PDB file of C-alpha atoms in Angstrom:
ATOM      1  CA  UNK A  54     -20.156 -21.457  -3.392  1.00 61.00           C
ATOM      2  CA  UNK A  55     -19.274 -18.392  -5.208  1.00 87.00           C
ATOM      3  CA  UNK A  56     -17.453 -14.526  -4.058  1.00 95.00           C
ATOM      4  CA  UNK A  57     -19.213 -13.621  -0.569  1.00 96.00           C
ATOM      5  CA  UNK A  58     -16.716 -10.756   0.129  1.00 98.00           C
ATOM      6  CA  UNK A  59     -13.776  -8.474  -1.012  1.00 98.00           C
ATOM      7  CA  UNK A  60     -10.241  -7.996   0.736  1.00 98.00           C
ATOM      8  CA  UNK A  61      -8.463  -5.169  -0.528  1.00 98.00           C
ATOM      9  CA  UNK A  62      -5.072  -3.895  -0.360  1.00 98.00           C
ATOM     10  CA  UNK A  63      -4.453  -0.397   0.033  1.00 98.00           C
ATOM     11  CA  UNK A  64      -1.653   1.493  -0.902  1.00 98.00           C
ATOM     12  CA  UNK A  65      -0.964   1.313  -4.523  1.00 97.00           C
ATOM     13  CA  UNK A  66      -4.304  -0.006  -4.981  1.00 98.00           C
ATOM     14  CA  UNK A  67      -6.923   2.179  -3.351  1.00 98.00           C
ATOM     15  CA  UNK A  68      -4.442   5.145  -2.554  1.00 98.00           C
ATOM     16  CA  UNK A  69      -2.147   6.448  -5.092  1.00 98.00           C
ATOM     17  CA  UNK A  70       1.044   5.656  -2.832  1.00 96.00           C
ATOM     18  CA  UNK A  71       3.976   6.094  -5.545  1.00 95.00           C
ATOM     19  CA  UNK A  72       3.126   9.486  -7.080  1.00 96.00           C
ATOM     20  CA  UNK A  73       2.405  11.032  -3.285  1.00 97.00           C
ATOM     21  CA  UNK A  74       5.280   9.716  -2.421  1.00 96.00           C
ATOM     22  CA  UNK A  75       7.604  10.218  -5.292  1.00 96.00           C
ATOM     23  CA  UNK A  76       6.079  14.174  -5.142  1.00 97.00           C
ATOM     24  CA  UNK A  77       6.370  14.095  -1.114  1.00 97.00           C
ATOM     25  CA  UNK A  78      10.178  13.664  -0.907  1.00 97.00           C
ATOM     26  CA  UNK A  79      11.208  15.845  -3.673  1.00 97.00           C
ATOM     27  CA  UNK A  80       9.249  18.470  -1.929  1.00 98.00           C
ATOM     28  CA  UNK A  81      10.786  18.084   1.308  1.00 98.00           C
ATOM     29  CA  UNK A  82      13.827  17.951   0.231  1.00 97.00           C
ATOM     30  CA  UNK A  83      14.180  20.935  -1.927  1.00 97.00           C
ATOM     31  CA  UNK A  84      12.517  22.336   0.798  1.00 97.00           C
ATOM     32  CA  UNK A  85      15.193  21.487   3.400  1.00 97.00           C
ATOM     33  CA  UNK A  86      17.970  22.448   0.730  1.00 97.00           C
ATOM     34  CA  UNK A  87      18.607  19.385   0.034  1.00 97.00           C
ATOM     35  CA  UNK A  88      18.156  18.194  -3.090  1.00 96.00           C
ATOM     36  CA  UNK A  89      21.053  19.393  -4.689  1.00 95.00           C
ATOM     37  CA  UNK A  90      23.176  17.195  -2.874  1.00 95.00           C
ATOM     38  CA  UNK A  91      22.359  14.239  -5.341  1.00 95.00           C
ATOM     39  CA  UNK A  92      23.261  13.746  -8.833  1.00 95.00           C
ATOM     40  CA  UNK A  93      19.731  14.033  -9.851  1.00 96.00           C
ATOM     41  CA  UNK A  94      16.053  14.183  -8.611  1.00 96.00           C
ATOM     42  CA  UNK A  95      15.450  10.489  -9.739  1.00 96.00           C
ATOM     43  CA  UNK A  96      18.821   9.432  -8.113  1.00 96.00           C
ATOM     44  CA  UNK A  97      17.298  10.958  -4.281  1.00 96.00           C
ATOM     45  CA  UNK A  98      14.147   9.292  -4.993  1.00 96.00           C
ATOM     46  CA  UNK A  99      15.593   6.035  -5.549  1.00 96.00           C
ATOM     47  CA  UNK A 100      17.934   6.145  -2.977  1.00 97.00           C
ATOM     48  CA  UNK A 101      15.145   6.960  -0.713  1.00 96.00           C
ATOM     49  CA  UNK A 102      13.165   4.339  -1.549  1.00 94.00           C
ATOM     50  CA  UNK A 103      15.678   1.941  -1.052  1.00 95.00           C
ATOM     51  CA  UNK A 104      16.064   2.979   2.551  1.00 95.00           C
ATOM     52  CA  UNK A 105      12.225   2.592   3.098  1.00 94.00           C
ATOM     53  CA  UNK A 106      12.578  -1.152   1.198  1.00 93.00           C
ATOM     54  CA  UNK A 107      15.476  -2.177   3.546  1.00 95.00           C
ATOM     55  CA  UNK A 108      13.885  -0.311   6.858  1.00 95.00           C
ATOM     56  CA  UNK A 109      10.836  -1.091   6.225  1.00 91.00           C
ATOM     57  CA  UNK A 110      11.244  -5.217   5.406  1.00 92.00           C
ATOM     58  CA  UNK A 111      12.696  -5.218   9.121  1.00 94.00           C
ATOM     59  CA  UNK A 112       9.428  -3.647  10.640  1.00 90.00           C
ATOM     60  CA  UNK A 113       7.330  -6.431   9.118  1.00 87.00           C
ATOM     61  CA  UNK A 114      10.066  -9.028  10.160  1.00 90.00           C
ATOM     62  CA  UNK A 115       9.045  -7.368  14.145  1.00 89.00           C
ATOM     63  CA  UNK A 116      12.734  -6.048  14.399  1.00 94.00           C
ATOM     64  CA  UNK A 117      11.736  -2.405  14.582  1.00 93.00           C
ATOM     65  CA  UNK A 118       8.583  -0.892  15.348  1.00 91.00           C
ATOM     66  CA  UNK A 119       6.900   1.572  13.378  1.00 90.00           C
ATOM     67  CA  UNK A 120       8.136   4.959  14.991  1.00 94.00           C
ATOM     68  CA  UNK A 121      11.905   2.998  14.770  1.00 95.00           C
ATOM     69  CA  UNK A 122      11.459   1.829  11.015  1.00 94.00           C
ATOM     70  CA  UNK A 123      10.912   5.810  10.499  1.00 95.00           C
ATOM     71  CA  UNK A 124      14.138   6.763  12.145  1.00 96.00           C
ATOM     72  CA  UNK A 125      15.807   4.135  10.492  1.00 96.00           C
ATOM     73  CA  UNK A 126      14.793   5.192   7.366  1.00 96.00           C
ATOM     74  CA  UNK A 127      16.285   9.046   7.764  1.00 96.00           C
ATOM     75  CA  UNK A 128      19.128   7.604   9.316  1.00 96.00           C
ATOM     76  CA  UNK A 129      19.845   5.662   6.545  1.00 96.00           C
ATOM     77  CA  UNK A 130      19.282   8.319   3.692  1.00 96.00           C
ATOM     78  CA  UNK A 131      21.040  11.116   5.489  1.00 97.00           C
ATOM     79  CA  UNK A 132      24.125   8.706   5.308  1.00 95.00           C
ATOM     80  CA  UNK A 133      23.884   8.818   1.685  1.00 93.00           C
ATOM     81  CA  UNK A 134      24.995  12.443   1.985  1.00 94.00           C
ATOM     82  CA  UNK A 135      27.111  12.488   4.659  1.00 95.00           C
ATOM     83  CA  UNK A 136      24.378  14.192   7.263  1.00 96.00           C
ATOM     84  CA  UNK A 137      23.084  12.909  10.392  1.00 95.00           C
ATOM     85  CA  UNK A 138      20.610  14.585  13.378  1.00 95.00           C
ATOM     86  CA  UNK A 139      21.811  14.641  16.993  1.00 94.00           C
ATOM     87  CA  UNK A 140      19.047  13.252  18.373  1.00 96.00           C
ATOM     88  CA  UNK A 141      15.576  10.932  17.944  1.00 96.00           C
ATOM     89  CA  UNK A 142      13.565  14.165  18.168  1.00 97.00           C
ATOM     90  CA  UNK A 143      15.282  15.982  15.545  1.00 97.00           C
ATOM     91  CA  UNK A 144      14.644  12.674  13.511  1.00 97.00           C
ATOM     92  CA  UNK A 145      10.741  12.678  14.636  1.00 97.00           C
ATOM     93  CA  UNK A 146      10.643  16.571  13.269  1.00 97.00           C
ATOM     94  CA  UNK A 147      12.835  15.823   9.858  1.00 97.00           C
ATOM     95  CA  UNK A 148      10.328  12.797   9.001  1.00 97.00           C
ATOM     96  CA  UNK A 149       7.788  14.725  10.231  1.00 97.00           C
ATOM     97  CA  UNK A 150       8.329  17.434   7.202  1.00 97.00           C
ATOM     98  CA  UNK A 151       8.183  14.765   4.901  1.00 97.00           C
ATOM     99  CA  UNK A 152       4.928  12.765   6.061  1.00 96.00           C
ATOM    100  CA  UNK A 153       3.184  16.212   5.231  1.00 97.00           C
ATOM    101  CA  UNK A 154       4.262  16.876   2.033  1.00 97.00           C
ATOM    102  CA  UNK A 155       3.647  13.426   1.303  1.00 96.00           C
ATOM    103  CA  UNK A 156       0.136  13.955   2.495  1.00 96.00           C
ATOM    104  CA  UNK A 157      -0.278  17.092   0.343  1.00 97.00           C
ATOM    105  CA  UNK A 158      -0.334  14.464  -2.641  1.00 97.00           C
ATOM    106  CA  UNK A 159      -2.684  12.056  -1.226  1.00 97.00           C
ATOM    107  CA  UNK A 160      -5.285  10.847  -3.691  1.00 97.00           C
ATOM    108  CA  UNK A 161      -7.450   7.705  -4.257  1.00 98.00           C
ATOM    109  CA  UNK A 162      -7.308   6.416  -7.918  1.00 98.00           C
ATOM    110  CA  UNK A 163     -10.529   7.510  -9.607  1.00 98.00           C
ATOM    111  CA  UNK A 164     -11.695   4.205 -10.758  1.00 98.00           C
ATOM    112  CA  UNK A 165     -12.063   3.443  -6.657  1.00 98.00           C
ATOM    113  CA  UNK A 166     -15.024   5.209  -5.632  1.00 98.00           C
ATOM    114  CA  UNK A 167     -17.149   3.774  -8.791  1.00 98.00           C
ATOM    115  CA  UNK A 168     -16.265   0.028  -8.376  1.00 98.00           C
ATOM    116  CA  UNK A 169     -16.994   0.690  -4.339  1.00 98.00           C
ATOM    117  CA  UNK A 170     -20.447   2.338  -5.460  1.00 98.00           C
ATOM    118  CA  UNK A 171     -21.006  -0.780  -7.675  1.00 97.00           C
ATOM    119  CA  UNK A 172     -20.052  -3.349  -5.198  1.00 97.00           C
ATOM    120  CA  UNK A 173     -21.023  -1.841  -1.960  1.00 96.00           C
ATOM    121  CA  UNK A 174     -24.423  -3.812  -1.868  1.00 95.00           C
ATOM    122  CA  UNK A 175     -23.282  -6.937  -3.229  1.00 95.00           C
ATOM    123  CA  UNK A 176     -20.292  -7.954  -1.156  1.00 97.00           C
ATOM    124  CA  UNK A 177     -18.377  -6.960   2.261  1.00 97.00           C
ATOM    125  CA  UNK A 178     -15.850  -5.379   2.083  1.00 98.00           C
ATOM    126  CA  UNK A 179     -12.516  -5.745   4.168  1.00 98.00           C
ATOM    127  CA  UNK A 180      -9.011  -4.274   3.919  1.00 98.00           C
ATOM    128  CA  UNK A 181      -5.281  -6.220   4.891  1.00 98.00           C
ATOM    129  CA  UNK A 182      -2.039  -3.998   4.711  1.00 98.00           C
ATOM    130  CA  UNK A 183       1.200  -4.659   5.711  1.00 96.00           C
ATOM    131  CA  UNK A 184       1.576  -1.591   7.914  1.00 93.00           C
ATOM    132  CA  UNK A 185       0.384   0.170  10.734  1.00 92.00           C
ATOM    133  CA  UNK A 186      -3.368   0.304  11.988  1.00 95.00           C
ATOM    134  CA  UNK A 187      -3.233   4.028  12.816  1.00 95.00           C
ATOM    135  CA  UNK A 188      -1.242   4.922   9.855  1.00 93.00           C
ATOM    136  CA  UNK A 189      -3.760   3.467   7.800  1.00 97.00           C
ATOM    137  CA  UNK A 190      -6.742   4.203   9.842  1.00 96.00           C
ATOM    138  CA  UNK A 191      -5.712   8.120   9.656  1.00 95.00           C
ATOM    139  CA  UNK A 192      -5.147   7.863   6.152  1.00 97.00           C
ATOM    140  CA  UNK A 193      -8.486   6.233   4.852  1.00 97.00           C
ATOM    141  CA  UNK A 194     -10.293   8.923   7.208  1.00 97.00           C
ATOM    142  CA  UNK A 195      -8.574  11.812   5.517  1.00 96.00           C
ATOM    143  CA  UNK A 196      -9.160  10.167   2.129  1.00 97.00           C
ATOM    144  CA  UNK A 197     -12.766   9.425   3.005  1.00 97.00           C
ATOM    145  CA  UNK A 198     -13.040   5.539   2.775  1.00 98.00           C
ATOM    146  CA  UNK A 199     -12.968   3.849   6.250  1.00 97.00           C
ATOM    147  CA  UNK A 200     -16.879   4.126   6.384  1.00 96.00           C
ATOM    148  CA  UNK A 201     -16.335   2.194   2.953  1.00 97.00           C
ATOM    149  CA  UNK A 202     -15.156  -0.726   4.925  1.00 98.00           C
ATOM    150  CA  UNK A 203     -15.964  -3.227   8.246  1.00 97.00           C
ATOM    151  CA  UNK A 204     -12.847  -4.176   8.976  1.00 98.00           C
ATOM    152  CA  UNK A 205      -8.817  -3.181   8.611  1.00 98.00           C
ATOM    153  CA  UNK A 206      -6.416  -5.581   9.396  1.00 98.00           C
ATOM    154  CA  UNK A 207      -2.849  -4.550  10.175  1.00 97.00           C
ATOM    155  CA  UNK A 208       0.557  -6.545  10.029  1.00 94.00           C
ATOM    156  CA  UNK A 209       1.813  -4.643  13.401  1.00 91.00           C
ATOM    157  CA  UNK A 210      -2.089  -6.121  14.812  1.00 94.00           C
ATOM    158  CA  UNK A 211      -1.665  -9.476  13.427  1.00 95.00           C
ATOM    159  CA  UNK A 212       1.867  -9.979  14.085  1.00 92.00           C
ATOM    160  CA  UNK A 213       2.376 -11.652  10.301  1.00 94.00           C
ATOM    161  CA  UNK A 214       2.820  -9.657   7.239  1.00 95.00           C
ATOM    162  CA  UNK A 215       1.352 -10.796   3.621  1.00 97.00           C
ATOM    163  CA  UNK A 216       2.511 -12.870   1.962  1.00 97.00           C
ATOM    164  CA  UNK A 217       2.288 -15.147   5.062  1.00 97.00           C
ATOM    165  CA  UNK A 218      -1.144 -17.348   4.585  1.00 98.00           C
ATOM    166  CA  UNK A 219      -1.957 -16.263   8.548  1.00 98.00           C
ATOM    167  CA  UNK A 220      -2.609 -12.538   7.392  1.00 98.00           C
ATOM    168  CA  UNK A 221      -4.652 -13.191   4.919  1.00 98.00           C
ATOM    169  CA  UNK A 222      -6.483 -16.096   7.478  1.00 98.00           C
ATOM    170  CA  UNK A 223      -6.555 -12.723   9.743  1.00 98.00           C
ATOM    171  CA  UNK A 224      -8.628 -10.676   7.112  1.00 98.00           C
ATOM    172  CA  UNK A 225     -11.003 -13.481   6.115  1.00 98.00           C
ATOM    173  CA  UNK A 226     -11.813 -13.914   9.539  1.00 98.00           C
ATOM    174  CA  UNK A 227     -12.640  -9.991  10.697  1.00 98.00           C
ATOM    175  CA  UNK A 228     -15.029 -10.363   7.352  1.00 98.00           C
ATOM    176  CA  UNK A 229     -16.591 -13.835   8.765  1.00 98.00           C
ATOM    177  CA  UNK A 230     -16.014 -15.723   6.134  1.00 98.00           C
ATOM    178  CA  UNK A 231     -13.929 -18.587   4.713  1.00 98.00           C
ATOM    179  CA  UNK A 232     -10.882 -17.955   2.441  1.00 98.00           C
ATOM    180  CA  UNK A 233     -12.698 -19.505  -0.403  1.00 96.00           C
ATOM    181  CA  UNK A 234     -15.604 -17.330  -0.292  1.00 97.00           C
ATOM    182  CA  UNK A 235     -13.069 -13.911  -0.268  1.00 98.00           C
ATOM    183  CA  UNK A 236     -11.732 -12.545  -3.384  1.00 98.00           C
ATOM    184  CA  UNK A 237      -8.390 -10.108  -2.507  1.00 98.00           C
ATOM    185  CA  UNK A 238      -7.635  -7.615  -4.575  1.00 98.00           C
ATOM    186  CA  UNK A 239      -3.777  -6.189  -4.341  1.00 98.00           C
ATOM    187  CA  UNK A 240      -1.742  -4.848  -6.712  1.00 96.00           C
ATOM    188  CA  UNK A 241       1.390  -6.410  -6.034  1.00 95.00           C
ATOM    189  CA  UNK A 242       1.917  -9.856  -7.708  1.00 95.00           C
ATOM    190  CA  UNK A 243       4.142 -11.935  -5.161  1.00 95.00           C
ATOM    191  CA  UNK A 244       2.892 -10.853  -1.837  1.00 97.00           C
ATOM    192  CA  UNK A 245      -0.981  -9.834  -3.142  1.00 98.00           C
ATOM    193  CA  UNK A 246      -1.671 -12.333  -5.658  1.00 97.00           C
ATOM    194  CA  UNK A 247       0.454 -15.596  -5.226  1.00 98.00           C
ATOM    195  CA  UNK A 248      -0.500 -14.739  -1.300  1.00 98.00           C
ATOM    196  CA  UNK A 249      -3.817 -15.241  -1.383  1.00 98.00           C
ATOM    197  CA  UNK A 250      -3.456 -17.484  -3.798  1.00 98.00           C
ATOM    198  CA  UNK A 251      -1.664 -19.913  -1.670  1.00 98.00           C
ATOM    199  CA  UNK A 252      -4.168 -18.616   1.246  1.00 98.00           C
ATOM    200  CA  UNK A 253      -6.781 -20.446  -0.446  1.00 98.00           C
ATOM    201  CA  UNK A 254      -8.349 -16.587  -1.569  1.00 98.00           C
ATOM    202  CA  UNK A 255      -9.526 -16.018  -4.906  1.00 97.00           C
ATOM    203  CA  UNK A 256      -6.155 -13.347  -6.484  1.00 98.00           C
ATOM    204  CA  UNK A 257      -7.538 -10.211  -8.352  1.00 98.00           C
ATOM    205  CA  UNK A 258      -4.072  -8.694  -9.522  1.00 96.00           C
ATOM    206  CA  UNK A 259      -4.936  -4.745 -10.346  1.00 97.00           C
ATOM    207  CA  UNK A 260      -1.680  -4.064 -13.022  1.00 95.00           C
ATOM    208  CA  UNK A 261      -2.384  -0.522 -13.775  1.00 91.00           C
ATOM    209  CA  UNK A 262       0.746  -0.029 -15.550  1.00 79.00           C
ATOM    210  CA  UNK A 263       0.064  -2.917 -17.981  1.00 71.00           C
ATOM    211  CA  UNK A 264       3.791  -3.354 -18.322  1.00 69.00           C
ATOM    212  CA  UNK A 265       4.086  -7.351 -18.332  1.00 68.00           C
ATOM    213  CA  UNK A 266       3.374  -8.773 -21.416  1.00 74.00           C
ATOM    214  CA  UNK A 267       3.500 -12.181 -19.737  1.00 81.00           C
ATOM    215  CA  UNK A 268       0.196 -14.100 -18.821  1.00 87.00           C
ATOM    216  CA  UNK A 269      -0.716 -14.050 -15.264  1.00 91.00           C
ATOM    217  CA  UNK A 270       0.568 -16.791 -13.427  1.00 93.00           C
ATOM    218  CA  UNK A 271      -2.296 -19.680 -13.206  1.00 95.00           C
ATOM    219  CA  UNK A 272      -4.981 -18.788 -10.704  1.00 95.00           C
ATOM    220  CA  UNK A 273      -4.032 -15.573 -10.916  1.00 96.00           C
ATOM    221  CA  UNK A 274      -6.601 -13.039 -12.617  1.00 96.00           C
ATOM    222  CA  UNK A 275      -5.195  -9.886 -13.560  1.00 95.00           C
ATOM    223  CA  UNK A 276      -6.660  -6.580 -14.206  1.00 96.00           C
ATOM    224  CA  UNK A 277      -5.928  -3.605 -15.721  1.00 95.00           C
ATOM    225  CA  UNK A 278      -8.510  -1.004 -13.885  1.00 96.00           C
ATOM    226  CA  UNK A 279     -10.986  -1.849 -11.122  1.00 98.00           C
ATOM    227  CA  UNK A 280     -13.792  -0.492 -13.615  1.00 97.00           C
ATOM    228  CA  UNK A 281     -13.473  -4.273 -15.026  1.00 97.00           C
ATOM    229  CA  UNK A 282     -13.211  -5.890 -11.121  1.00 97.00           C
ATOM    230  CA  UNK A 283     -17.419  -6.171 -11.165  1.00 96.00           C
ATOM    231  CA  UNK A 284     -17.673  -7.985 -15.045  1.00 95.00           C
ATOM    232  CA  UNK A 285     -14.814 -10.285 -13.352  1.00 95.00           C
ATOM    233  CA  UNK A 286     -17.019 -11.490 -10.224  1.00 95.00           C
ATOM    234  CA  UNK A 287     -20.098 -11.723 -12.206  1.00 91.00           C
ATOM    235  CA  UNK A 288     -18.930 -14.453 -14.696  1.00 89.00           C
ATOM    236  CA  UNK A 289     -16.903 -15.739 -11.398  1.00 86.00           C
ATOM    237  CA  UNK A 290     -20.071 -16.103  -9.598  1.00 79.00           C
ATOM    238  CA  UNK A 291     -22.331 -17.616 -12.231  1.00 67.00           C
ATOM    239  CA  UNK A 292     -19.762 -19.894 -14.084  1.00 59.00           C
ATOM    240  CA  UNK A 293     -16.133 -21.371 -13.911  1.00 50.00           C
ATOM    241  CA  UNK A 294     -13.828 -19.105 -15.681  1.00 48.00           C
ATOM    242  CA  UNK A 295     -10.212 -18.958 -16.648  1.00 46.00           C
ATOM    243  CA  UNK A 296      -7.847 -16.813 -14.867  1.00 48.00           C
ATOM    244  CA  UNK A 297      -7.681 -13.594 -16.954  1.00 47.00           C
ATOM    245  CA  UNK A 298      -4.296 -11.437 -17.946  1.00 51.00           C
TER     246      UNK A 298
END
């Protein structure tokens, strides 16, 4: 029956998540005075993203909601250095400071607007993200894409998170169409790939780093830059193929 429509991931595959926020925190903290109070820039960063992991694994598990997961996250990070805020206001403001540095460095990776020029007659296109539906929503406004798409579906909507087959069910269904007929693209193996995957989607792994010298798990088509996502549906479309990677 062939490709009928795209479901795409966004951060770290549309939006250049790591570097804004890699650049975001060690902004805010050197500007709050902070960053000397760690061994080294890369030691902050990675305890800071290992507060977001933890944090951020109990909002999609529905423990905390997305305002808490936030607090949680400062909470736990401020620990690190023996610092704490009085109050969940003072938390609000301190994150706050960080969400806009972090936006200061938001950018789409530029092989996204000329694969969405490419495609944008040929398929519909739909987005799935395990986070919040105004988060995202305010982000792919500011970065000019939401017009791009017909539909954004949320984890905190949907009340299931990728890699869960439901969310991906969720997505095929605000595009109208069956999961075989919906290629996802994602950039993370386990819960974009192997998700869809078992969803019954057809997996586009983006790999920009290139870093795995191992062949893409069977089913599994890996890429290395969306310039070669519209070559890939082609041959997909007009004859069996391999998985590539």
């Amino acid at each position: 029956m062939g490709i009928a429509g795209l479901l795409w991931d966004i951060d770290d595959t549309l939006f250049d998540y790591t570097t804004a926020e890699r650049l975001g925190v060690l902004q805010h903290l050197s500007d709050e005075g902070l960053l000397s109070e760690f061994d080294s820039p890369e030691q902050a960063l990675w305890l800071w993203q290992q507060d977001m992991e933890h944090a951020y694994a109990r909002f999609l598990a529905g423990e905390l909601g997305f305002l808490e997961h936030r607090r949680e996250r400062v909470r736990l990070f401020l620990e690190q250095i023996g610092r704490s805020l009085p109050d969940p206001r003072a938390t609000d403001a301190w994150f706050g400071r960080y969400v806009r540095c972090y936006e200061d460095h938001w950018r789409i990776f530029p092989d996204v607007l000329p694969v969405l020029d490419a495609l944008r007659h040929r398929y519909p296109h739909g987005l799935l993200s395990n986070s919040s539906t105004p988060h995202q929503h305010r982000k792919l406004k500011k970065l000019g894409l939401r017009r791009r798409f017909s539909s954004l579906v949320c984890s905190d909507e949907i009340g299931c998170a990728k890699p869960a087959a439901e969310a991906f069910a969720a997505g095929c269904a605000a595009l109208r169409l069956p999961a075989e007929q919906v290629a996802y693209i994602g950039d993370k193996l386990t819960t974009d790939a192997l998700g869809a995957l078992g969803a019954g989607l057809l997996p586009v792994w983006i790999d920009r780093p290139a870093t795995d010298p191992e062949p893409a798990p069977s089913g599994v088509h890996r890429i290395h830059t969306l310039a070669d996502l519209p070559g890939l549906l082609e041959v997909i479309d007009f004859g069996a193929m391999p998985p590539i990677g």
